[in-house]
Amino acid sequence: MNYDSPYRQTEFSKALLTGLFAGLMSTLICLVYGFFYRLDTGFTLSEIINVPSIIISCHLLLIVCGLVFYAFKKYFKSNGSILFSVVFAAITAFCIWKADGVERSPIHQVTIQFRGLLIGMVAIMGIMASFGIPFFFSNKKIAEQVI
């Protein structure tokens, strides 16, 4: 959509809005995942992972990732997207590995259920950061229609 606006979008604003869009998408996917995970497993504890914490964490983390993506694009030029994806895929793998060791409760079943929920959320946000942000940023149709 071209509205003939006199304002030109900068790379910084595009990266920021891409992070915001990725955060919105990640939030929706995490909420759906959490709903069906809890429905399937019967996991009811919500002091840590709940709707407000999902909304805030997804948006903030992915906006920051969008800004980091901008820095990668600016300082590493043409290799910035690939390097960003590799670095954030490695960070995601590390976070999943650490989440697998979380001890949420003295009740083993609750801990296992919490780990499953946490690992799923980390994986969703990590995949969206590693691959979603570079894809949304470089996709001209998404940039025109959404960002």
Coordinates of C-alpha atoms in Angstrom, one line a residue:
M1 CA 0.0 0.0 0.0
N2 CA 1.4 3.3 -1.1
Y3 CA -0.3 6.2 0.6
D4 CA 2.2 8.7 -0.9
S5 CA 3.4 9.6 2.5
P6 CA 6.2 12.3 2.6
Y7 CA 7.8 10.2 5.4
R8 CA 10.3 7.6 4.5
Q9 CA 10.8 4.6 6.8
T10 CA 14.3 4.2 8.1
E11 CA 16.1 0.9 8.6
F12 CA 15.9 1.6 12.3
S13 CA 12.2 2.1 12.4
K14 CA 11.7 -0.9 10.1
A15 CA 13.7 -3.1 12.4
L16 CA 11.8 -1.8 15.5
L17 CA 8.5 -2.4 13.9
T18 CA 9.6 -5.8 12.6
G19 CA 10.4 -6.7 16.2
L20 CA 7.0 -5.4 17.4
F21 CA 5.3 -7.4 14.7
A22 CA 7.3 -10.5 15.5
G23 CA 6.4 -10.0 19.2
L24 CA 2.7 -9.8 18.4
M25 CA 2.9 -13.0 16.3
S26 CA 4.9 -14.7 19.0
T27 CA 2.5 -13.6 21.7
L28 CA -0.5 -15.1 19.8
I29 CA 1.4 -18.4 19.1
C30 CA 2.5 -18.6 22.8
L31 CA -1.0 -18.0 24.1
V32 CA -2.5 -20.7 21.8
Y33 CA 0.4 -23.1 22.7
G34 CA -0.1 -22.4 26.5
F35 CA -3.9 -22.9 26.2
F36 CA -3.6 -26.3 24.4
Y37 CA -0.6 -27.4 26.5
R38 CA -2.6 -26.8 29.8
L39 CA -5.7 -28.4 28.3
D40 CA -3.7 -31.5 27.3
T41 CA -1.6 -31.9 30.5
G42 CA -3.9 -30.5 33.1
F43 CA -1.1 -28.1 34.3
T44 CA -2.7 -25.4 36.3
L45 CA 0.0 -23.4 38.0
S46 CA 0.1 -19.9 36.6
E47 CA 2.2 -17.8 39.0
I48 CA 5.1 -17.5 36.5
I49 CA 3.8 -18.2 33.1
N50 CA 0.4 -16.5 32.6
V51 CA -1.3 -14.3 30.1
P52 CA 0.3 -10.9 31.3
S53 CA 3.8 -12.4 31.5
I54 CA 3.5 -13.9 28.1
I55 CA 2.3 -10.7 26.5
I56 CA 5.0 -8.5 28.2
S57 CA 7.9 -10.9 27.7
C58 CA 7.1 -11.7 24.0
H59 CA 6.7 -8.0 23.1
L60 CA 9.7 -6.7 25.0
L61 CA 12.1 -9.5 24.1
L62 CA 11.3 -9.4 20.4
I63 CA 11.4 -5.6 20.2
V64 CA 14.9 -5.8 21.7
C65 CA 15.7 -8.5 19.2
G66 CA 14.5 -6.2 16.4
L67 CA 16.9 -3.5 17.6
V68 CA 19.8 -6.0 17.9
F69 CA 18.9 -7.1 14.4
Y70 CA 19.3 -3.5 13.2
A71 CA 22.7 -3.4 14.9
F72 CA 23.8 -6.6 13.1
K73 CA 22.5 -5.3 9.8
K74 CA 24.4 -2.0 10.3
Y75 CA 27.7 -3.4 11.5
F76 CA 27.9 -6.6 9.6
K77 CA 26.3 -5.4 6.4
S78 CA 25.3 -8.2 4.0
N79 CA 26.1 -11.0 6.5
G80 CA 24.2 -9.4 9.3
S81 CA 21.0 -11.4 8.8
I82 CA 22.7 -14.7 8.6
L83 CA 25.0 -14.0 11.6
F84 CA 21.9 -12.7 13.6
S85 CA 20.1 -16.0 12.9
V86 CA 23.0 -18.1 13.8
V87 CA 23.7 -16.2 17.1
F88 CA 20.0 -16.2 18.1
A89 CA 19.6 -19.9 17.2
A90 CA 22.5 -20.6 19.5
I91 CA 21.1 -18.5 22.3
T92 CA 17.7 -20.2 21.9
A93 CA 19.4 -23.7 22.1
F94 CA 21.2 -22.6 25.2
C95 CA 18.0 -21.3 26.8
I96 CA 16.2 -24.5 26.0
W97 CA 19.0 -26.5 27.5
K98 CA 18.9 -24.4 30.7
A99 CA 15.1 -24.5 30.9
D100 CA 15.3 -28.3 30.8
G101 CA 17.0 -28.2 34.2
V102 CA 14.5 -25.9 35.9
E103 CA 13.2 -27.2 39.2
R104 CA 9.8 -25.6 39.6
S105 CA 8.3 -27.7 42.4
P106 CA 9.2 -30.5 44.8
I107 CA 6.5 -32.5 43.0
H108 CA 8.2 -34.1 40.1
Q109 CA 5.1 -34.1 37.8
V110 CA 4.6 -30.4 38.2
T111 CA 8.2 -29.8 37.4
I112 CA 8.0 -31.9 34.2
Q113 CA 4.8 -30.1 33.1
F114 CA 6.3 -26.7 33.8
R115 CA 9.5 -27.5 31.9
G116 CA 7.3 -28.6 28.9
L117 CA 5.4 -25.3 29.0
L118 CA 8.6 -23.2 29.5
I119 CA 10.6 -25.0 26.8
G120 CA 7.7 -24.5 24.3
M121 CA 7.5 -20.8 25.0
V122 CA 11.3 -20.3 24.8
A123 CA 11.4 -22.3 21.5
I124 CA 8.5 -20.2 20.0
M125 CA 10.2 -16.9 20.9
G126 CA 13.6 -18.1 19.9
I127 CA 12.4 -19.3 16.5
M128 CA 10.5 -16.1 15.9
A129 CA 13.6 -14.1 16.9
S130 CA 16.1 -16.2 14.9
F131 CA 14.2 -16.7 11.7
G132 CA 11.0 -14.6 11.9
I133 CA 12.6 -11.2 12.3
P134 CA 15.0 -11.6 9.4
F135 CA 12.2 -13.0 7.2
F136 CA 9.7 -10.3 8.1
F137 CA 12.4 -7.6 7.6
S138 CA 13.4 -8.7 4.2
N139 CA 9.9 -9.7 2.9
K140 CA 8.8 -6.7 0.7
K141 CA 5.1 -7.7 0.8
I142 CA 5.0 -7.9 4.7
A143 CA 7.0 -4.7 4.9
E144 CA 4.5 -2.9 2.6
Q145 CA 1.3 -4.3 4.1
V146 CA 2.2 -4.7 7.8
I147 CA 5.3 -2.9 8.9

